[in-house]
Tab-separated table of N, CA, C and O in Angstrom:
chain	number	residue	atom	x	y	z
T	247	UNK	N	16.079	1.369	10.264
T	247	UNK	CA	15.926	1.499	8.830
T	247	UNK	C	14.596	0.879	8.398
T	247	UNK	O	14.278	-0.244	8.765
T	248	UNK	N	13.822	1.602	7.633
T	248	UNK	CA	12.558	1.074	7.116
T	248	UNK	C	12.841	-0.055	6.146
T	248	UNK	O	13.732	0.052	5.300
T	249	UNK	N	12.054	-1.137	6.278
T	249	UNK	CA	12.278	-2.287	5.404
T	249	UNK	C	11.131	-3.288	5.501
T	249	UNK	O	10.433	-3.353	6.508
T	250	UNK	N	10.980	-4.049	4.427
T	250	UNK	CA	10.073	-5.186	4.453
T	250	UNK	C	10.843	-6.332	5.090
T	250	UNK	O	11.968	-6.635	4.685
T	251	UNK	N	10.253	-6.972	6.089
T	251	UNK	CA	10.924	-8.034	6.827
T	251	UNK	C	10.586	-9.415	6.303
T	251	UNK	O	11.291	-10.376	6.615
T	252	UNK	N	9.499	-9.506	5.547
T	252	UNK	CA	9.096	-10.778	4.946
T	252	UNK	C	8.703	-10.530	3.493
T	252	UNK	O	8.486	-9.389	3.086
T	253	UNK	N	8.591	-11.590	2.751
T	253	UNK	CA	8.176	-11.502	1.346
T	253	UNK	C	6.677	-11.745	1.229
T	253	UNK	O	6.091	-12.485	2.026
T	254	UNK	N	6.090	-11.139	0.221
T	254	UNK	CA	4.658	-11.283	-0.010
T	254	UNK	C	4.361	-12.637	-0.645
T	254	UNK	O	4.965	-13.012	-1.650
T	255	UNK	N	3.431	-13.362	-0.042
T	255	UNK	CA	2.965	-14.645	-0.577
T	255	UNK	C	1.444	-14.589	-0.586
T	255	UNK	O	0.822	-14.492	0.472
T	256	UNK	N	0.857	-14.624	-1.789
T	256	UNK	CA	-0.584	-14.456	-1.925
T	256	UNK	C	-1.199	-15.528	-2.805
T	256	UNK	O	-0.514	-16.205	-3.566
T	257	UNK	N	-2.498	-15.616	-2.698
T	257	UNK	CA	-3.304	-16.494	-3.541
T	257	UNK	C	-4.369	-15.635	-4.213
T	257	UNK	O	-4.998	-14.803	-3.549
T	258	UNK	N	-4.569	-15.820	-5.517
T	258	UNK	CA	-5.535	-15.019	-6.278
T	258	UNK	C	-6.910	-15.684	-6.236
T	258	UNK	O	-7.024	-16.906	-6.266
T	259	UNK	N	-7.940	-14.847	-6.186
T	259	UNK	CA	-9.313	-15.348	-6.159
T	259	UNK	C	-10.084	-14.852	-7.374
T	259	UNK	O	-9.745	-13.826	-7.967
T	260	UNK	N	-11.128	-15.551	-7.717
T	260	UNK	CA	-11.915	-15.221	-8.911
T	260	UNK	C	-12.578	-13.848	-8.826
T	260	UNK	O	-12.909	-13.259	-9.845
T	261	UNK	N	-12.753	-13.301	-7.617
T	261	UNK	CA	-13.368	-11.976	-7.478
T	261	UNK	C	-12.366	-10.848	-7.723
T	261	UNK	O	-12.706	-9.673	-7.608
T	262	UNK	N	-11.120	-11.186	-8.050
T	262	UNK	CA	-10.100	-10.187	-8.331
T	262	UNK	C	-9.251	-9.814	-7.136
T	262	UNK	O	-8.271	-9.098	-7.270
T	263	UNK	N	-9.614	-10.277	-5.960
T	263	UNK	CA	-8.835	-9.991	-4.756
T	263	UNK	C	-7.756	-11.036	-4.552
T	263	UNK	O	-7.746	-12.085	-5.186
T	264	UNK	N	-6.868	-10.716	-3.634
T	264	UNK	CA	-5.758	-11.584	-3.279
T	264	UNK	C	-5.786	-11.802	-1.776
T	264	UNK	O	-6.135	-10.908	-1.023
T	265	UNK	N	-5.404	-12.993	-1.328
T	265	UNK	CA	-5.349	-13.309	0.093
T	265	UNK	C	-3.921	-13.671	0.476
T	265	UNK	O	-3.273	-14.459	-0.220
T	266	UNK	N	-3.447	-13.073	1.570
T	266	UNK	CA	-2.106	-13.387	2.040
T	266	UNK	C	-2.054	-14.807	2.580
T	266	UNK	O	-2.896	-15.202	3.395
T	267	UNK	N	-1.069	-15.552	2.121
T	267	UNK	CA	-0.870	-16.924	2.585
T	267	UNK	C	0.061	-16.961	3.810
T	267	UNK	O	0.016	-17.904	4.595
T	268	UNK	N	0.903	-15.945	3.925
T	268	UNK	CA	1.823	-15.782	5.052
T	268	UNK	C	1.768	-14.317	5.486
T	268	UNK	O	1.455	-13.449	4.669
T	269	UNK	N	2.096	-14.020	6.732
T	269	UNK	CA	2.109	-12.620	7.177
T	269	UNK	C	3.124	-11.786	6.384
T	269	UNK	O	4.181	-12.291	5.999
T	270	UNK	N	2.780	-10.534	6.154
T	270	UNK	CA	3.702	-9.572	5.548
T	270	UNK	C	4.088	-8.582	6.632
T	270	UNK	O	3.220	-7.946	7.236
T	271	UNK	N	5.394	-8.446	6.880
T	271	UNK	CA	5.868	-7.571	7.948
T	271	UNK	C	6.658	-6.412	7.351
T	271	UNK	O	7.500	-6.610	6.471
T	272	UNK	N	6.378	-5.209	7.862
T	272	UNK	CA	7.059	-4.003	7.411
T	272	UNK	C	7.480	-3.188	8.623
T	272	UNK	O	6.669	-2.876	9.491
T	273	UNK	N	8.759	-2.834	8.678
T	273	UNK	CA	9.290	-2.000	9.744
T	273	UNK	C	9.331	-0.559	9.263
T	273	UNK	O	9.988	-0.246	8.267
T	274	UNK	N	8.631	0.327	9.964
T	274	UNK	CA	8.511	1.726	9.568
T	274	UNK	C	9.254	2.644	10.529
T	274	UNK	O	8.994	2.628	11.735
T	275	UNK	N	10.155	3.455	9.972
T	275	UNK	CA	10.818	4.478	10.782
T	275	UNK	C	9.854	5.596	11.142
T	275	UNK	O	9.914	6.145	12.241
T	276	UNK	N	8.978	5.951	10.211
T	276	UNK	CA	8.030	7.041	10.451
T	276	UNK	C	7.109	6.719	11.628
T	276	UNK	O	6.904	7.534	12.506
T	277	UNK	N	6.555	5.508	11.615
T	277	UNK	CA	5.631	5.109	12.678
T	277	UNK	C	6.356	4.554	13.907
T	277	UNK	O	5.749	4.388	14.956
T	278	UNK	N	7.629	4.242	13.735
T	278	UNK	CA	8.427	3.653	14.813
T	278	UNK	C	7.813	2.355	15.330
T	278	UNK	O	7.728	2.122	16.538
T	279	UNK	N	7.383	1.534	14.362
T	279	UNK	CA	6.848	0.217	14.727
T	279	UNK	C	6.907	-0.737	13.548
T	279	UNK	O	7.124	-0.330	12.414
T	280	UNK	N	6.707	-1.999	13.860
T	280	UNK	CA	6.637	-3.037	12.833
T	280	UNK	C	5.166	-3.376	12.637
T	280	UNK	O	4.470	-3.698	13.600
T	281	UNK	N	4.706	-3.279	11.397
T	281	UNK	CA	3.329	-3.646	11.063
T	281	UNK	C	3.331	-5.063	10.515
T	281	UNK	O	4.156	-5.399	9.657
T	282	UNK	N	2.397	-5.873	10.995
T	282	UNK	CA	2.269	-7.245	10.514
T	282	UNK	C	0.883	-7.424	9.934
T	282	UNK	O	-0.116	-7.366	10.659
T	283	UNK	N	0.833	-7.625	8.626
T	283	UNK	CA	-0.432	-7.931	7.956
T	283	UNK	C	-0.595	-9.439	8.065
T	283	UNK	O	0.253	-10.196	7.572
T	284	UNK	N	-1.651	-9.920	8.718
T	284	UNK	CA	-1.763	-11.358	8.981
T	284	UNK	C	-2.133	-12.166	7.747
T	284	UNK	O	-2.722	-11.655	6.793
T	285	UNK	N	-1.759	-13.436	7.788
T	285	UNK	CA	-2.202	-14.338	6.729
T	285	UNK	C	-3.728	-14.364	6.764
T	285	UNK	O	-4.340	-14.197	7.817
T	286	UNK	N	-4.329	-14.492	5.604
T	286	UNK	CA	-5.783	-14.470	5.502
T	286	UNK	C	-6.332	-13.098	5.151
T	286	UNK	O	-7.504	-12.981	4.780
T	287	UNK	N	-5.505	-12.041	5.262
T	287	UNK	CA	-5.960	-10.699	4.911
T	287	UNK	C	-6.194	-10.628	3.405
T	287	UNK	O	-5.396	-11.098	2.607
T	288	UNK	N	-7.298	-10.009	3.007
T	288	UNK	CA	-7.663	-9.876	1.597
T	288	UNK	C	-7.373	-8.462	1.113
T	288	UNK	O	-7.676	-7.491	1.808
T	289	UNK	N	-6.800	-8.353	-0.082
T	289	UNK	CA	-6.427	-7.060	-0.648
T	289	UNK	C	-6.698	-7.036	-2.154
T	289	UNK	O	-6.746	-8.088	-2.790
T	290	UNK	N	-6.857	-5.834	-2.682
T	290	UNK	CA	-6.950	-5.687	-4.140
T	290	UNK	C	-5.697	-5.004	-4.673
T	290	UNK	O	-5.655	-4.524	-5.787
T	291	UNK	N	-4.653	-4.967	-3.836
T	291	UNK	CA	-3.393	-4.275	-4.126
T	291	UNK	C	-3.676	-2.791	-4.316
T	291	UNK	O	-4.346	-2.197	-3.498
T	292	UNK	N	-3.219	-2.203	-5.409
T	292	UNK	CA	-3.406	-0.764	-5.599
T	292	UNK	C	-4.723	-0.498	-6.325
T	292	UNK	O	-4.958	-0.997	-7.403
T	293	UNK	N	-5.569	0.274	-5.711
T	293	UNK	CA	-6.895	0.576	-6.251
T	293	UNK	C	-6.809	1.774	-7.198
T	293	UNK	O	-7.109	2.895	-6.830
T	294	UNK	N	-6.370	1.509	-8.411
T	294	UNK	CA	-6.196	2.573	-9.400
T	294	UNK	C	-7.461	2.658	-10.255
T	294	UNK	O	-7.938	1.640	-10.759
T	295	UNK	N	-7.992	3.877	-10.436
T	295	UNK	CA	-9.177	4.019	-11.294
T	295	UNK	C	-8.900	3.495	-12.701
T	295	UNK	O	-7.771	3.554	-13.189
T	296	UNK	N	-9.905	2.994	-13.353
T	296	UNK	CA	-9.759	2.404	-14.680
T	296	UNK	C	-9.700	3.452	-15.795
T	296	UNK	O	-10.096	3.191	-16.918
T	297	UNK	N	-9.184	4.626	-15.471
T	297	UNK	CA	-8.963	5.651	-16.483
T	297	UNK	C	-7.703	5.262	-17.242
T	297	UNK	O	-6.679	4.958	-16.631
T	298	UNK	N	-7.744	5.240	-18.567
T	298	UNK	CA	-6.652	4.668	-19.347
T	298	UNK	C	-5.245	5.120	-18.959
T	298	UNK	O	-4.388	4.284	-18.686
T	299	UNK	N	-4.969	6.397	-18.896
T	299	UNK	CA	-3.614	6.857	-18.598
T	299	UNK	C	-3.233	6.549	-17.154
T	299	UNK	O	-2.132	6.057	-16.886
T	300	UNK	N	-4.132	6.809	-16.221
T	300	UNK	CA	-3.841	6.535	-14.809
T	300	UNK	C	-3.583	5.045	-14.602
T	300	UNK	O	-2.633	4.656	-13.914
T	301	UNK	N	-4.398	4.215	-15.206
T	301	UNK	CA	-4.253	2.765	-15.042
T	301	UNK	C	-2.934	2.290	-15.648
T	301	UNK	O	-2.223	1.480	-15.060
T	302	UNK	N	-2.585	2.817	-16.799
T	302	UNK	CA	-1.337	2.448	-17.468
T	302	UNK	C	-0.122	2.839	-16.631
T	302	UNK	O	0.830	2.073	-16.490
T	303	UNK	N	-0.139	4.026	-16.042
T	303	UNK	CA	1.013	4.530	-15.298
T	303	UNK	C	1.141	3.982	-13.877
T	303	UNK	O	2.244	3.902	-13.342
T	304	UNK	N	0.017	3.617	-13.252
T	304	UNK	CA	0.073	3.326	-11.823
T	304	UNK	C	-0.403	1.947	-11.391
T	304	UNK	O	-0.129	1.532	-10.269
T	305	UNK	N	-1.116	1.217	-12.203
T	305	UNK	CA	-1.659	-0.076	-11.781
T	305	UNK	C	-0.563	-1.140	-11.679
T	305	UNK	O	0.283	-1.259	-12.552
T	306	UNK	N	-0.590	-1.891	-10.594
T	306	UNK	CA	0.334	-2.994	-10.405
T	306	UNK	C	1.760	-2.595	-10.097
T	306	UNK	O	2.672	-3.410	-10.169
T	307	UNK	N	1.970	-1.344	-9.719
T	307	UNK	CA	3.320	-0.831	-9.508
T	307	UNK	C	3.787	-1.016	-8.066
T	307	UNK	O	4.947	-1.299	-7.817
T	308	UNK	N	2.905	-0.863	-7.116
T	308	UNK	CA	3.296	-0.841	-5.701
T	308	UNK	C	2.586	-1.939	-4.907
T	308	UNK	O	1.783	-1.676	-4.042
T	309	UNK	N	2.928	-3.162	-5.161
T	309	UNK	CA	2.210	-4.292	-4.573
T	309	UNK	C	2.361	-4.359	-3.045
T	309	UNK	O	1.378	-4.238	-2.314
T	310	UNK	N	3.567	-4.570	-2.536
T	310	UNK	CA	3.763	-4.684	-1.095
T	310	UNK	C	3.354	-3.416	-0.346
T	310	UNK	O	2.653	-3.503	0.665
T	311	UNK	N	3.770	-2.226	-0.804
T	311	UNK	CA	3.317	-1.019	-0.097
T	311	UNK	C	1.794	-0.887	-0.074
T	311	UNK	O	1.220	-0.426	0.914
T	312	UNK	N	1.131	-1.299	-1.146
T	312	UNK	CA	-0.331	-1.219	-1.201
T	312	UNK	C	-0.973	-2.152	-0.182
T	312	UNK	O	-1.995	-1.804	0.423
T	313	UNK	N	-0.382	-3.317	0.041
T	313	UNK	CA	-0.930	-4.256	1.033
T	313	UNK	C	-0.836	-3.649	2.432
T	313	UNK	O	-1.800	-3.703	3.204
T	314	UNK	N	0.312	-3.060	2.750
T	314	UNK	CA	0.471	-2.409	4.056
T	314	UNK	C	-0.574	-1.294	4.203
T	314	UNK	O	-1.248	-1.183	5.229
T	315	UNK	N	-0.713	-0.477	3.174
T	315	UNK	CA	-1.665	0.639	3.207
T	315	UNK	C	-3.099	0.144	3.350
T	315	UNK	O	-3.863	0.671	4.169
T	316	UNK	N	-3.466	-0.877	2.577
T	316	UNK	CA	-4.815	-1.455	2.687
T	316	UNK	C	-5.082	-1.936	4.110
T	316	UNK	O	-6.165	-1.721	4.659
T	317	UNK	N	-4.104	-2.597	4.696
T	317	UNK	CA	-4.255	-3.119	6.051
T	317	UNK	C	-4.447	-1.987	7.066
T	317	UNK	O	-5.318	-2.062	7.929
T	318	UNK	N	-3.638	-0.948	6.956
T	318	UNK	CA	-3.759	0.173	7.890
T	318	UNK	C	-5.113	0.862	7.755
T	318	UNK	O	-5.718	1.257	8.755
T	319	UNK	N	-5.617	0.981	6.528
T	319	UNK	CA	-6.948	1.561	6.325
T	319	UNK	C	-8.034	0.623	6.865
T	319	UNK	O	-8.980	1.073	7.496
T	320	UNK	N	-7.906	-0.664	6.589
T	320	UNK	CA	-8.943	-1.625	6.989
T	320	UNK	C	-9.063	-1.747	8.508
T	320	UNK	O	-10.167	-1.898	9.031
T	321	UNK	N	-7.937	-1.671	9.200
T	321	UNK	CA	-7.967	-1.864	10.646
T	321	UNK	C	-8.148	-0.565	11.417
T	321	UNK	O	-8.561	-0.600	12.575
T	322	UNK	N	-7.793	0.567	10.800
T	322	UNK	CA	-7.871	1.836	11.519
T	322	UNK	C	-6.903	1.892	12.686
T	322	UNK	O	-7.109	2.637	13.641
T	323	UNK	N	-5.829	1.101	12.611
T	323	UNK	CA	-4.872	1.019	13.721
T	323	UNK	C	-3.959	2.240	13.820
T	323	UNK	O	-3.225	2.384	14.792
T	324	UNK	N	-4.004	3.105	12.804
T	324	UNK	CA	-3.263	4.367	12.827
T	324	UNK	C	-4.205	5.452	12.312
T	324	UNK	O	-5.294	5.161	11.806
T	325	UNK	N	-3.746	6.675	12.377
T	325	UNK	CA	-4.510	7.749	11.738
T	325	UNK	C	-4.373	7.598	10.223
T	325	UNK	O	-3.437	6.953	9.738
T	326	UNK	N	-5.277	8.195	9.498
T	326	UNK	CA	-5.202	8.168	8.037
T	326	UNK	C	-3.926	8.856	7.555
T	326	UNK	O	-3.241	8.373	6.651
T	327	UNK	N	-3.597	9.962	8.176
T	327	UNK	CA	-2.383	10.705	7.796
T	327	UNK	C	-1.135	9.826	7.961
T	327	UNK	O	-0.269	9.791	7.092
T	328	UNK	N	-1.050	9.096	9.081
T	328	UNK	CA	0.107	8.228	9.304
T	328	UNK	C	0.097	7.056	8.323
T	328	UNK	O	1.145	6.677	7.790
T	329	UNK	N	-1.064	6.470	8.065
T	329	UNK	CA	-1.152	5.371	7.095
T	329	UNK	C	-0.641	5.820	5.725
T	329	UNK	O	0.098	5.088	5.058
T	330	UNK	N	-1.012	7.034	5.316
T	330	UNK	CA	-0.563	7.557	4.020
T	330	UNK	C	0.937	7.844	4.027
T	330	UNK	O	1.628	7.618	3.032
T	331	UNK	N	1.460	8.313	5.156
T	331	UNK	CA	2.899	8.569	5.271
T	331	UNK	C	3.688	7.261	5.223
T	331	UNK	O	4.748	7.185	4.584
T	332	UNK	N	3.176	6.222	5.860
T	332	UNK	CA	3.816	4.907	5.813
T	332	UNK	C	3.785	4.367	4.385
T	332	UNK	O	4.761	3.776	3.913
T	333	UNK	N	2.698	4.591	3.681
T	333	UNK	CA	2.593	4.189	2.271
T	333	UNK	C	3.686	4.873	1.443
T	333	UNK	O	4.381	4.219	0.661
T	334	UNK	N	3.848	6.167	1.618
T	334	UNK	CA	4.884	6.915	0.895
T	334	UNK	C	6.272	6.371	1.229
T	334	UNK	O	7.089	6.138	0.334
T	335	UNK	N	6.513	6.146	2.507
T	335	UNK	CA	7.796	5.593	2.951
T	335	UNK	C	8.038	4.209	2.350
T	335	UNK	O	9.125	3.924	1.825
T	336	UNK	N	7.025	3.346	2.398
T	336	UNK	CA	7.161	1.982	1.879
T	336	UNK	C	7.395	1.973	0.371
T	336	UNK	O	8.129	1.119	-0.142
T	337	UNK	N	6.790	2.921	-0.341
T	337	UNK	CA	7.035	2.997	-1.783
T	337	UNK	C	8.487	3.350	-2.067
T	337	UNK	O	9.088	2.828	-3.012
T	338	UNK	N	9.073	4.228	-1.247
T	338	UNK	CA	10.487	4.568	-1.431
T	338	UNK	C	11.362	3.340	-1.169
T	338	UNK	O	12.273	3.036	-1.937
T	339	UNK	N	11.075	2.618	-0.082
T	339	UNK	CA	11.809	1.395	0.242
T	339	UNK	C	11.694	0.389	-0.904
T	339	UNK	O	12.662	-0.285	-1.258
T	340	UNK	N	10.532	0.309	-1.496
T	340	UNK	CA	10.231	-0.633	-2.588
T	340	UNK	C	10.919	-0.229	-3.897
T	340	UNK	O	10.982	-1.007	-4.836
T	341	UNK	N	11.427	1.019	-3.973
T	341	UNK	CA	12.162	1.468	-5.150
T	341	UNK	C	11.333	2.196	-6.192
T	341	UNK	O	11.758	2.345	-7.337
T	342	UNK	N	10.170	2.707	-5.802
T	342	UNK	CA	9.311	3.440	-6.735
T	342	UNK	C	9.910	4.830	-6.973
T	342	UNK	O	10.341	5.496	-6.036
T	343	UNK	N	9.909	5.264	-8.216
T	343	UNK	CA	10.488	6.566	-8.552
T	343	UNK	C	9.744	7.689	-7.816
T	343	UNK	O	8.566	7.566	-7.490
T	344	UNK	N	10.464	8.780	-7.606
T	344	UNK	CA	9.916	9.911	-6.842
T	344	UNK	C	8.628	10.436	-7.443
T	344	UNK	O	7.641	10.636	-6.721
T	345	UNK	N	8.584	10.671	-8.744
T	345	UNK	CA	7.365	11.242	-9.359
T	345	UNK	C	6.179	10.311	-9.199
T	345	UNK	O	5.067	10.753	-8.935
T	346	UNK	N	6.407	8.997	-9.326
T	346	UNK	CA	5.301	8.034	-9.227
T	346	UNK	C	4.807	7.912	-7.796
T	346	UNK	O	3.611	7.898	-7.536
T	347	UNK	N	5.718	7.839	-6.843
T	347	UNK	CA	5.264	7.706	-5.444
T	347	UNK	C	4.587	8.977	-4.966
T	347	UNK	O	3.617	8.923	-4.209
T	348	UNK	N	5.054	10.140	-5.396
T	348	UNK	CA	4.393	11.394	-5.020
T	348	UNK	C	2.979	11.470	-5.602
T	348	UNK	O	2.046	11.901	-4.924
T	349	UNK	N	2.830	11.038	-6.849
T	349	UNK	CA	1.496	11.050	-7.481
T	349	UNK	C	0.549	10.092	-6.761
T	349	UNK	O	-0.610	10.433	-6.507
T	350	UNK	N	1.046	8.908	-6.403
T	350	UNK	CA	0.189	7.936	-5.720
T	350	UNK	C	-0.145	8.398	-4.307
T	350	UNK	O	-1.266	8.214	-3.834
T	351	UNK	N	0.833	8.995	-3.627
T	351	UNK	CA	0.580	9.529	-2.293
T	351	UNK	C	-0.461	10.648	-2.357
T	351	UNK	O	-1.375	10.705	-1.533
T	352	UNK	N	-0.331	11.534	-3.336
T	352	UNK	CA	-1.289	12.628	-3.491
T	352	UNK	C	-2.694	12.076	-3.739
T	352	UNK	O	-3.673	12.577	-3.176
T	353	UNK	N	-2.794	11.022	-4.533
T	353	UNK	CA	-4.101	10.411	-4.809
T	353	UNK	C	-4.741	9.873	-3.528
T	353	UNK	O	-5.935	10.085	-3.296
T	354	UNK	N	-3.951	9.199	-2.674
T	354	UNK	CA	-4.550	8.677	-1.439
T	354	UNK	C	-4.861	9.796	-0.452
T	354	UNK	O	-5.821	9.696	0.316
T	355	UNK	N	-4.080	10.868	-0.472
T	355	UNK	CA	-4.390	11.995	0.397
T	355	UNK	C	-5.684	12.676	-0.036
T	355	UNK	O	-6.482	13.107	0.790
T	356	UNK	N	-5.902	12.774	-1.352
T	356	UNK	CA	-7.104	13.447	-1.854
T	356	UNK	C	-8.354	12.575	-1.758
T	356	UNK	O	-9.429	13.074	-1.429
T	357	UNK	N	-8.230	11.278	-2.023
T	357	UNK	CA	-9.403	10.413	-2.126
T	357	UNK	C	-9.517	9.339	-1.055
T	357	UNK	O	-10.538	8.659	-0.977
T	358	UNK	N	-8.479	9.182	-0.255
T	358	UNK	CA	-8.467	8.114	0.739
T	358	UNK	C	-9.578	8.190	1.763
T	358	UNK	O	-10.008	7.169	2.305
T	359	UNK	N	-10.079	9.386	2.037
T	359	UNK	CA	-11.147	9.535	3.025
T	359	UNK	C	-12.385	8.739	2.634
T	359	UNK	O	-13.183	8.353	3.488
T	360	UNK	N	-12.520	8.426	1.342
T	360	UNK	CA	-13.669	7.628	0.882
T	360	UNK	C	-13.602	6.190	1.374
T	360	UNK	O	-14.620	5.501	1.434
T	361	UNK	N	-12.390	5.732	1.720
T	361	UNK	CA	-12.188	4.320	2.066
T	361	UNK	C	-11.718	4.100	3.486
T	361	UNK	O	-11.696	2.970	3.955
T	362	UNK	N	-11.313	5.157	4.174
T	362	UNK	CA	-10.751	5.001	5.521
T	362	UNK	C	-11.847	4.727	6.538
T	362	UNK	O	-12.869	5.299	6.564
């Protein structure tokens, strides 16, 4: 069963980023592995464009799934397609509504190549 195995513990920095104080672990059925984001990893959570409606609907919604996704993109430890699929899966585990997770997944599929 896909699940977060640990809780997110972060520290905020003046540059707007966050640093993990403890590892974040996520077990993925899709990838058939446990991903461990190490303490010290820096993230900006969900990178939502500052367009008013998009920012209102999507910013700050998917914290833990965004950390897993950021880590997979930063390390290149999986393919981009698998990283995006794990993001979609983690959003469902996190309890994000279907329309919101589909919209966020579509955004990373369309624009993620800029950051991978």
